[in-house]
Tab-separated table of N, CA, C and O in Angstrom:
chain	number	residue	atom	x	y	z
G	289	MET	N	99.867	68.944	155.715
G	289	MET	CA	100.276	68.040	156.770
G	289	MET	C	99.220	66.932	156.901
G	289	MET	O	98.032	67.195	156.855
G	290	ALA	N	99.662	65.726	157.055
G	290	ALA	CA	98.749	64.593	157.151
G	290	ALA	C	98.066	64.563	158.516
G	290	ALA	O	98.582	65.063	159.509
G	291	VAL	N	96.893	63.952	158.540
G	291	VAL	CA	96.150	63.778	159.785
G	291	VAL	C	96.826	62.680	160.603
G	291	VAL	O	97.203	61.640	160.079
G	292	MET	N	96.986	62.939	161.905
G	292	MET	CA	97.600	61.955	162.801
G	292	MET	C	96.512	61.210	163.563
G	292	MET	O	95.556	61.828	164.035
G	293	ASN	N	96.672	59.903	163.695
G	293	ASN	CA	95.795	59.129	164.561
G	293	ASN	C	96.402	59.141	165.953
G	293	ASN	O	97.569	58.800	166.128
G	294	ILE	N	95.598	59.543	166.929
G	294	ILE	CA	96.074	59.724	168.296
G	294	ILE	C	95.512	58.637	169.198
G	294	ILE	O	94.356	58.247	169.070
G	295	THR	N	96.345	58.201	170.129
G	295	THR	CA	95.931	57.222	171.130
G	295	THR	C	96.055	57.861	172.512
G	295	THR	O	96.605	58.958	172.658
G	296	THR	N	95.577	57.152	173.503
G	296	THR	CA	95.709	57.626	174.878
G	296	THR	C	97.177	57.874	175.210
G	296	THR	O	97.520	58.858	175.875
G	297	ASP	N	98.044	56.997	174.727
G	297	ASP	CA	99.477	57.116	175.011
G	297	ASP	C	100.130	58.332	174.352
G	297	ASP	O	101.112	58.865	174.872
G	298	THR	N	99.612	58.767	173.210
G	298	THR	CA	100.239	59.876	172.480
G	298	THR	C	99.513	61.208	172.632
G	298	THR	O	100.021	62.234	172.193
G	299	PHE	N	98.341	61.203	173.247
G	299	PHE	CA	97.514	62.415	173.320
G	299	PHE	C	98.230	63.575	174.010
G	299	PHE	O	98.242	64.693	173.499
G	300	GLU	N	98.822	63.317	175.146
G	300	GLU	CA	99.470	64.400	175.892
G	300	GLU	C	100.570	65.050	175.058
G	300	GLU	O	100.631	66.271	174.921
G	301	GLN	N	101.444	64.231	174.480
G	301	GLN	CA	102.567	64.765	173.705
G	301	GLN	C	102.095	65.456	172.432
G	301	GLN	O	102.563	66.544	172.099
G	302	GLU	N	101.190	64.837	171.703
G	302	GLU	CA	100.793	65.347	170.382
G	302	GLU	C	99.749	66.460	170.427
G	302	GLU	O	99.644	67.241	169.482
G	303	VAL	N	98.980	66.538	171.506
G	303	VAL	CA	97.917	67.550	171.586
G	303	VAL	C	98.179	68.549	172.704
G	303	VAL	O	98.294	69.740	172.465
G	304	LEU	N	98.299	68.078	173.919
G	304	LEU	CA	98.383	68.984	175.065
G	304	LEU	C	99.704	69.737	175.156
G	304	LEU	O	99.745	70.863	175.650
G	305	LYS	N	100.784	69.147	174.663
G	305	LYS	CA	102.093	69.816	174.709
G	305	LYS	C	102.456	70.515	173.407
G	305	LYS	O	103.528	71.104	173.298
G	306	GLU	N	101.572	70.461	172.435
G	306	GLU	CA	101.819	71.074	171.123
G	306	GLU	C	101.676	72.593	171.220
G	306	GLU	O	100.759	73.097	171.872
G	307	THR	N	102.590	73.320	170.565
G	307	THR	CA	102.514	74.778	170.565
G	307	THR	C	101.606	75.310	169.450
G	307	THR	O	101.109	76.425	169.545
G	308	LYS	N	101.392	74.515	168.403
G	308	LYS	CA	100.474	74.900	167.331
G	308	LYS	C	99.030	74.701	167.796
G	308	LYS	O	98.768	73.956	168.733
G	309	THR	N	98.107	75.309	167.072
G	309	THR	CA	96.695	75.018	167.266
G	309	THR	C	96.450	73.584	166.802
G	309	THR	O	96.978	73.169	165.763
G	310	VAL	N	95.667	72.826	167.580
G	310	VAL	CA	95.385	71.431	167.256
G	310	VAL	C	93.884	71.235	167.113
G	310	VAL	O	93.112	71.626	167.996
G	311	LEU	N	93.474	70.630	166.003
G	311	LEU	CA	92.084	70.237	165.780
G	311	LEU	C	92.015	68.737	165.974
G	311	LEU	O	92.713	67.987	165.299
G	312	VAL	N	91.174	68.294	166.920
G	312	VAL	CA	91.022	66.868	167.192
G	312	VAL	C	89.613	66.439	166.787
G	312	VAL	O	88.623	67.013	167.247
G	313	ASP	N	89.545	65.431	165.933
G	313	ASP	CA	88.286	64.868	165.454
G	313	ASP	C	88.043	63.554	166.191
G	313	ASP	O	88.767	62.585	165.988
G	314	PHE	N	87.041	63.529	167.068
G	314	PHE	CA	86.631	62.298	167.743
G	314	PHE	C	85.593	61.636	166.854
G	314	PHE	O	84.573	62.254	166.520
G	315	TRP	N	85.823	60.388	166.466
G	315	TRP	CA	85.005	59.716	165.462
G	315	TRP	C	84.955	58.211	165.746
G	315	TRP	O	85.604	57.718	166.657
G	316	ALA	N	84.193	57.486	164.888
G	316	ALA	CA	84.143	56.020	164.935
G	316	ALA	C	83.882	55.490	163.528
G	316	ALA	O	83.267	56.174	162.699
G	317	ASP	N	84.335	54.255	163.281
G	317	ASP	CA	84.176	53.625	161.963
G	317	ASP	C	82.714	53.495	161.536
G	317	ASP	O	82.394	53.615	160.360
G	318	TRP	N	81.828	53.210	162.472
G	318	TRP	CA	80.422	52.928	162.173
G	318	TRP	C	79.571	54.185	162.000
G	318	TRP	O	78.405	54.107	161.642
G	319	CYS	N	80.155	55.348	162.242
G	319	CYS	CA	79.412	56.612	162.282
G	319	CYS	C	79.309	57.235	160.883
G	319	CYS	O	80.304	57.697	160.332
G	320	GLY	N	78.097	57.257	160.327
G	320	GLY	CA	77.865	57.844	159.002
G	320	GLY	C	78.272	59.304	158.917
G	320	GLY	O	79.002	59.705	157.997
G	321	PRO	N	77.816	60.159	159.846
G	321	PRO	CA	78.231	61.563	159.794
G	321	PRO	C	79.749	61.741	159.919
G	321	PRO	O	80.317	62.658	159.317
G	322	CYS	N	80.405	60.844	160.668
G	322	CYS	CA	81.872	60.918	160.776
G	322	CYS	C	82.518	60.690	159.414
G	322	CYS	O	83.503	61.352	159.072
G	323	LYS	N	81.944	59.764	158.649
G	323	LYS	CA	82.471	59.482	157.316
G	323	LYS	C	82.254	60.664	156.384
G	323	LYS	O	83.058	60.900	155.481
G	324	MET	N	81.169	61.399	156.589
G	324	MET	CA	80.920	62.605	155.789
G	324	MET	C	81.916	63.702	156.145
G	324	MET	O	82.382	64.432	155.272
G	325	LEU	N	82.240	63.828	157.419
G	325	LEU	CA	83.124	64.880	157.895
G	325	LEU	C	84.601	64.584	157.615
G	325	LEU	O	85.395	65.504	157.432
G	326	GLY	N	84.963	63.316	157.563
G	326	GLY	CA	86.354	62.910	157.391
G	326	GLY	C	87.098	63.600	156.260
G	326	GLY	O	88.188	64.150	156.479
G	327	PRO	N	86.537	63.606	155.033
G	327	PRO	CA	87.240	64.259	153.925
G	327	PRO	C	87.434	65.764	154.137
G	327	PRO	O	88.433	66.335	153.701
G	328	ILE	N	86.501	66.400	154.829
G	328	ILE	CA	86.625	67.832	155.118
G	328	ILE	C	87.796	68.065	156.074
G	328	ILE	O	88.620	68.958	155.870
G	329	VAL	N	87.877	67.226	157.106
G	329	VAL	CA	88.974	67.332	158.075
G	329	VAL	C	90.311	67.076	157.373
G	329	VAL	O	91.287	67.792	157.603
G	330	ASP	N	90.347	66.081	156.491
G	330	ASP	CA	91.569	65.786	155.741
G	330	ASP	C	91.985	66.979	154.876
G	330	ASP	O	93.171	67.313	154.788
G	331	GLN	N	91.009	67.615	154.252
G	331	GLN	CA	91.281	68.773	153.388
G	331	GLN	C	91.854	69.930	154.209
G	331	GLN	O	92.804	70.597	153.782
G	332	ILE	N	91.297	70.163	155.384
G	332	ILE	CA	91.802	71.232	156.260
G	332	ILE	C	93.250	70.940	156.650
G	332	ILE	O	94.098	71.837	156.660
G	333	ALA	N	93.550	69.677	156.947
G	333	ALA	CA	94.923	69.293	157.311
G	333	ALA	C	95.892	69.597	156.168
G	333	ALA	O	97.004	70.091	156.399
G	334	GLU	N	95.472	69.306	154.940
G	334	GLU	CA	96.338	69.533	153.782
G	334	GLU	C	96.522	71.015	153.473
G	334	GLU	O	97.603	71.442	153.103
G	335	GLU	N	95.469	71.791	153.630
G	335	GLU	CA	95.498	73.197	153.231
G	335	GLU	C	96.034	74.138	154.314
G	335	GLU	O	96.341	75.294	154.020
G	336	HIS	N	96.118	73.665	155.550
G	336	HIS	CA	96.542	74.530	156.656
G	336	HIS	C	97.664	73.874	157.460
G	336	HIS	O	97.439	73.335	158.537
G	337	PRO	N	98.893	73.932	156.951
G	337	PRO	CA	100.020	73.308	157.667
G	337	PRO	C	100.303	73.956	159.024
G	337	PRO	O	100.985	73.367	159.854
G	338	GLU	N	99.746	75.135	159.254
G	338	GLU	CA	99.947	75.800	160.546
G	338	GLU	C	99.090	75.180	161.659
G	338	GLU	O	99.248	75.495	162.829
G	339	ILE	N	98.180	74.294	161.269
G	339	ILE	CA	97.306	73.604	162.223
G	339	ILE	C	97.699	72.131	162.261
G	339	ILE	O	97.936	71.522	161.220
G	340	LYS	N	97.735	71.564	163.443
G	340	LYS	CA	97.940	70.125	163.576
G	340	LYS	C	96.551	69.495	163.656
G	340	LYS	O	95.714	69.925	164.452
G	341	VAL	N	96.303	68.510	162.810
G	341	VAL	CA	94.994	67.857	162.779
G	341	VAL	C	95.154	66.399	163.207
G	341	VAL	O	95.997	65.679	162.671
G	342	CYS	N	94.345	65.998	164.174
G	342	CYS	CA	94.432	64.655	164.747
G	342	CYS	C	93.050	64.020	164.796
G	342	CYS	O	92.044	64.710	164.862
G	343	LYS	N	93.050	62.696	164.790
G	343	LYS	CA	91.795	61.949	164.926
G	343	LYS	C	91.921	60.973	166.083
G	343	LYS	O	92.973	60.373	166.279
G	344	VAL	N	90.820	60.836	166.815
G	344	VAL	CA	90.741	59.870	167.908
G	344	VAL	C	89.544	58.976	167.641
G	344	VAL	O	88.400	59.452	167.570
G	345	ASN	N	89.799	57.682	167.464
G	345	ASN	CA	88.729	56.705	167.289
G	345	ASN	C	88.177	56.395	168.681
G	345	ASN	O	88.869	55.797	169.506
G	346	VAL	N	86.928	56.798	168.942
G	346	VAL	CA	86.360	56.654	170.285
G	346	VAL	C	86.161	55.199	170.695
G	346	VAL	O	86.134	54.894	171.887
G	347	ASP	N	86.030	54.299	169.732
G	347	ASP	CA	85.891	52.875	170.060
G	347	ASP	C	87.215	52.283	170.524
G	347	ASP	O	87.244	51.392	171.366
G	348	LYS	N	88.303	52.775	169.964
G	348	LYS	CA	89.626	52.270	170.337
G	348	LYS	C	90.224	53.015	171.526
G	348	LYS	O	91.123	52.502	172.189
G	349	GLU	N	89.750	54.226	171.782
G	349	GLU	CA	90.283	55.066	172.865
G	349	GLU	C	89.144	55.590	173.748
G	349	GLU	O	88.929	56.795	173.867
G	350	PRO	N	88.403	54.682	174.399
G	350	PRO	CA	87.247	55.130	175.193
G	350	PRO	C	87.622	56.020	176.372
G	350	PRO	O	86.835	56.884	176.771
G	351	SER	N	88.819	55.863	176.921
G	351	SER	CA	89.197	56.702	178.060
G	351	SER	C	89.366	58.166	177.643
G	351	SER	O	89.005	59.076	178.393
G	352	LEU	N	89.882	58.399	176.436
G	352	LEU	CA	89.988	59.780	175.938
G	352	LEU	C	88.602	60.362	175.709
G	352	LEU	O	88.355	61.530	176.023
G	353	ALA	N	87.706	59.561	175.158
G	353	ALA	CA	86.334	60.018	174.938
G	353	ALA	C	85.687	60.389	176.273
G	353	ALA	O	84.997	61.410	176.380
G	354	MET	N	85.925	59.591	177.301
G	354	MET	CA	85.373	59.890	178.621
G	354	MET	C	86.018	61.143	179.208
G	354	MET	O	85.329	61.989	179.774
G	355	ASP	N	87.337	61.267	179.074
G	355	ASP	CA	88.041	62.436	179.610
G	355	ASP	C	87.485	63.746	179.052
G	355	ASP	O	87.423	64.753	179.759
G	356	TYR	N	87.090	63.740	177.785
G	356	TYR	CA	86.599	64.953	177.139
G	356	TYR	C	85.078	64.956	176.984
G	356	TYR	O	84.536	65.767	176.241
G	357	LYS	N	84.427	64.057	177.708
G	357	LYS	CA	82.953	64.010	177.775
G	357	LYS	C	82.319	63.960	176.384
G	357	LYS	O	81.368	64.694	176.091
G	358	ILE	N	82.867	63.092	175.540
G	358	ILE	CA	82.355	62.939	174.185
G	358	ILE	C	81.108	62.042	174.244
G	358	ILE	O	81.205	60.848	174.472
G	359	MET	N	79.955	62.650	174.074
G	359	MET	CA	78.683	61.923	174.117
G	359	MET	C	78.112	61.723	172.712
G	359	MET	O	77.285	60.847	172.511
G	360	ASN	N	78.509	62.581	171.780
G	360	ASN	CA	78.037	62.512	170.403
G	360	ASN	C	79.228	62.663	169.472
G	360	ASN	O	80.156	63.407	169.780
G	361	ILE	N	79.162	61.963	168.349
G	361	ILE	CA	80.207	62.083	167.340
G	361	ILE	C	79.548	62.323	165.981
G	361	ILE	O	78.380	61.945	165.804
G	362	PRO	N	80.250	62.949	165.044
G	362	PRO	CA	81.590	63.495	165.174
G	362	PRO	C	81.612	64.676	166.140
G	362	PRO	O	80.628	65.388	166.299
G	363	ASN	N	82.778	64.840	166.749
G	363	ASN	CA	82.959	65.890	167.745
G	363	ASN	C	84.345	66.481	167.525
G	363	ASN	O	85.338	65.772	167.634
G	364	LEU	N	84.386	67.738	167.176
G	364	LEU	CA	85.650	68.427	166.917
G	364	LEU	C	86.005	69.318	168.102
G	364	LEU	O	85.154	70.084	168.565
G	365	ILE	N	87.225	69.195	168.584
G	365	ILE	CA	87.694	70.051	169.668
G	365	ILE	C	88.979	70.741	169.211
G	365	ILE	O	89.875	70.097	168.659
G	366	VAL	N	89.058	72.042	169.469
G	366	VAL	CA	90.241	72.830	169.147
G	366	VAL	C	91.009	73.091	170.441
G	366	VAL	O	90.419	73.520	171.439
G	367	PHE	N	92.309	72.803	170.401
G	367	PHE	CA	93.194	73.050	171.534
G	367	PHE	C	94.227	74.095	171.138
G	367	PHE	O	94.774	74.037	170.036
G	368	LYS	N	94.480	75.027	172.048
G	368	LYS	CA	95.575	75.995	171.886
G	368	LYS	C	96.372	75.980	173.173
G	368	LYS	O	95.801	76.156	174.254
G	369	ASN	N	97.668	75.754	173.043
G	369	ASN	CA	98.559	75.682	174.208
G	369	ASN	C	98.038	74.702	175.258
G	369	ASN	O	98.069	74.979	176.452
G	370	GLY	N	97.513	73.575	174.781
G	370	GLY	CA	97.063	72.525	175.685
G	370	GLY	C	95.690	72.736	176.292
G	370	GLY	O	95.217	71.895	177.055
G	371	GLU	N	95.042	73.834	175.967
G	371	GLU	CA	93.727	74.142	176.523
G	371	GLU	C	92.649	74.014	175.457
G	371	GLU	O	92.829	74.467	174.328
G	372	LYS	N	91.520	73.437	175.840
G	372	LYS	CA	90.366	73.349	174.946
G	372	LYS	C	89.780	74.750	174.793
G	372	LYS	O	89.435	75.390	175.781
G	373	VAL	N	89.698	75.231	173.544
G	373	VAL	CA	89.200	76.585	173.309
G	373	VAL	C	87.922	76.628	172.476
G	373	VAL	O	87.252	77.655	172.440
G	374	ASN	N	87.591	75.535	171.803
G	374	ASN	CA	86.398	75.524	170.970
G	374	ASN	C	85.962	74.091	170.740
G	374	ASN	O	86.778	73.167	170.817
G	375	GLN	N	84.667	73.906	170.436
G	375	GLN	CA	84.138	72.568	170.212
G	375	GLN	C	82.932	72.657	169.293
G	375	GLN	O	82.155	73.617	169.368
G	376	ALA	N	82.781	71.662	168.428
G	376	ALA	CA	81.632	71.583	167.528
G	376	ALA	C	81.210	70.119	167.399
G	376	ALA	O	82.045	69.247	167.179
G	377	ILE	N	79.928	69.883	167.560
G	377	ILE	CA	79.384	68.528	167.468
G	377	ILE	C	78.597	68.415	166.170
G	377	ILE	O	77.834	69.312	165.812
G	378	GLY	N	78.797	67.297	165.466
G	378	GLY	CA	78.076	67.056	164.222
G	378	GLY	C	78.888	67.458	163.010
G	378	GLY	O	80.048	67.831	163.104
G	379	VAL	N	78.248	67.367	161.856
G	379	VAL	CA	78.905	67.700	160.584
G	379	VAL	C	78.791	69.202	160.350
G	379	VAL	O	77.722	69.781	160.505
G	380	HIS	N	79.912	69.812	160.008
G	380	HIS	CA	79.957	71.243	159.726
G	380	HIS	C	80.676	71.475	158.404
G	380	HIS	O	81.456	70.637	157.957
G	381	SER	N	80.442	72.622	157.816
G	381	SER	CA	81.097	72.959	156.557
G	381	SER	C	82.573	73.247	156.801
G	381	SER	O	82.989	73.571	157.918
G	382	LYS	N	83.329	73.146	155.734
G	382	LYS	CA	84.759	73.447	155.810
G	382	LYS	C	84.981	74.870	156.316
G	382	LYS	O	85.821	75.106	157.186
G	383	SER	N	84.204	75.820	155.805
G	383	SER	CA	84.389	77.218	156.221
G	383	SER	C	84.056	77.418	157.698
G	383	SER	O	84.717	78.190	158.387
G	384	ASP	N	83.039	76.718	158.205
G	384	ASP	CA	82.697	76.808	159.624
G	384	ASP	C	83.835	76.262	160.495
G	384	ASP	O	84.173	76.836	161.538
G	385	ILE	N	84.420	75.150	160.068
G	385	ILE	CA	85.508	74.537	160.836
G	385	ILE	C	86.746	75.442	160.794
G	385	ILE	O	87.391	75.667	161.815
G	386	GLU	N	87.031	75.981	159.616
G	386	GLU	CA	88.176	76.902	159.499
G	386	GLU	C	87.984	78.113	160.397
G	386	GLU	O	88.924	78.561	161.063
G	387	ALA	N	86.778	78.653	160.448
G	387	ALA	CA	86.494	79.811	161.298
G	387	ALA	C	86.687	79.467	162.772
G	387	ALA	O	87.160	80.288	163.553
G	388	MET	N	86.363	78.254	163.122
G	388	MET	CA	86.491	77.795	164.500
G	388	MET	C	87.955	77.638	164.895
G	388	MET	O	88.326	77.874	166.045
G	389	VAL	N	88.793	77.252	163.938
G	389	VAL	CA	90.189	76.918	164.206
G	389	VAL	C	91.123	78.099	164.000
G	389	VAL	O	92.056	78.295	164.774
G	390	LEU	N	90.903	78.877	162.961
G	390	LEU	CA	91.852	79.948	162.591
G	390	LEU	C	91.634	81.231	163.355
G	390	LEU	O	90.632	81.496	163.913
């Protein structure tokens, strides 16, 4: 499944109302570690169709970043049934992210 880009307008429908587990990657274009993590997140999206994977550009969606108290990026948040259940800040290995989500 491809990674979805999420906006403030689509966040509720695509993340909070989703019945699947959702991994949200908060990132920015200028962030070096975000660029390192991006391909890993993309790979997880392709290999795990049971997970919905989304990205939020914090520069384009500052209100979402504020709502979830995103102070550092990259920042991964896992949602289940609309509730935040896990979070990881910084670059992590694919296996660490899978363990966090699955």
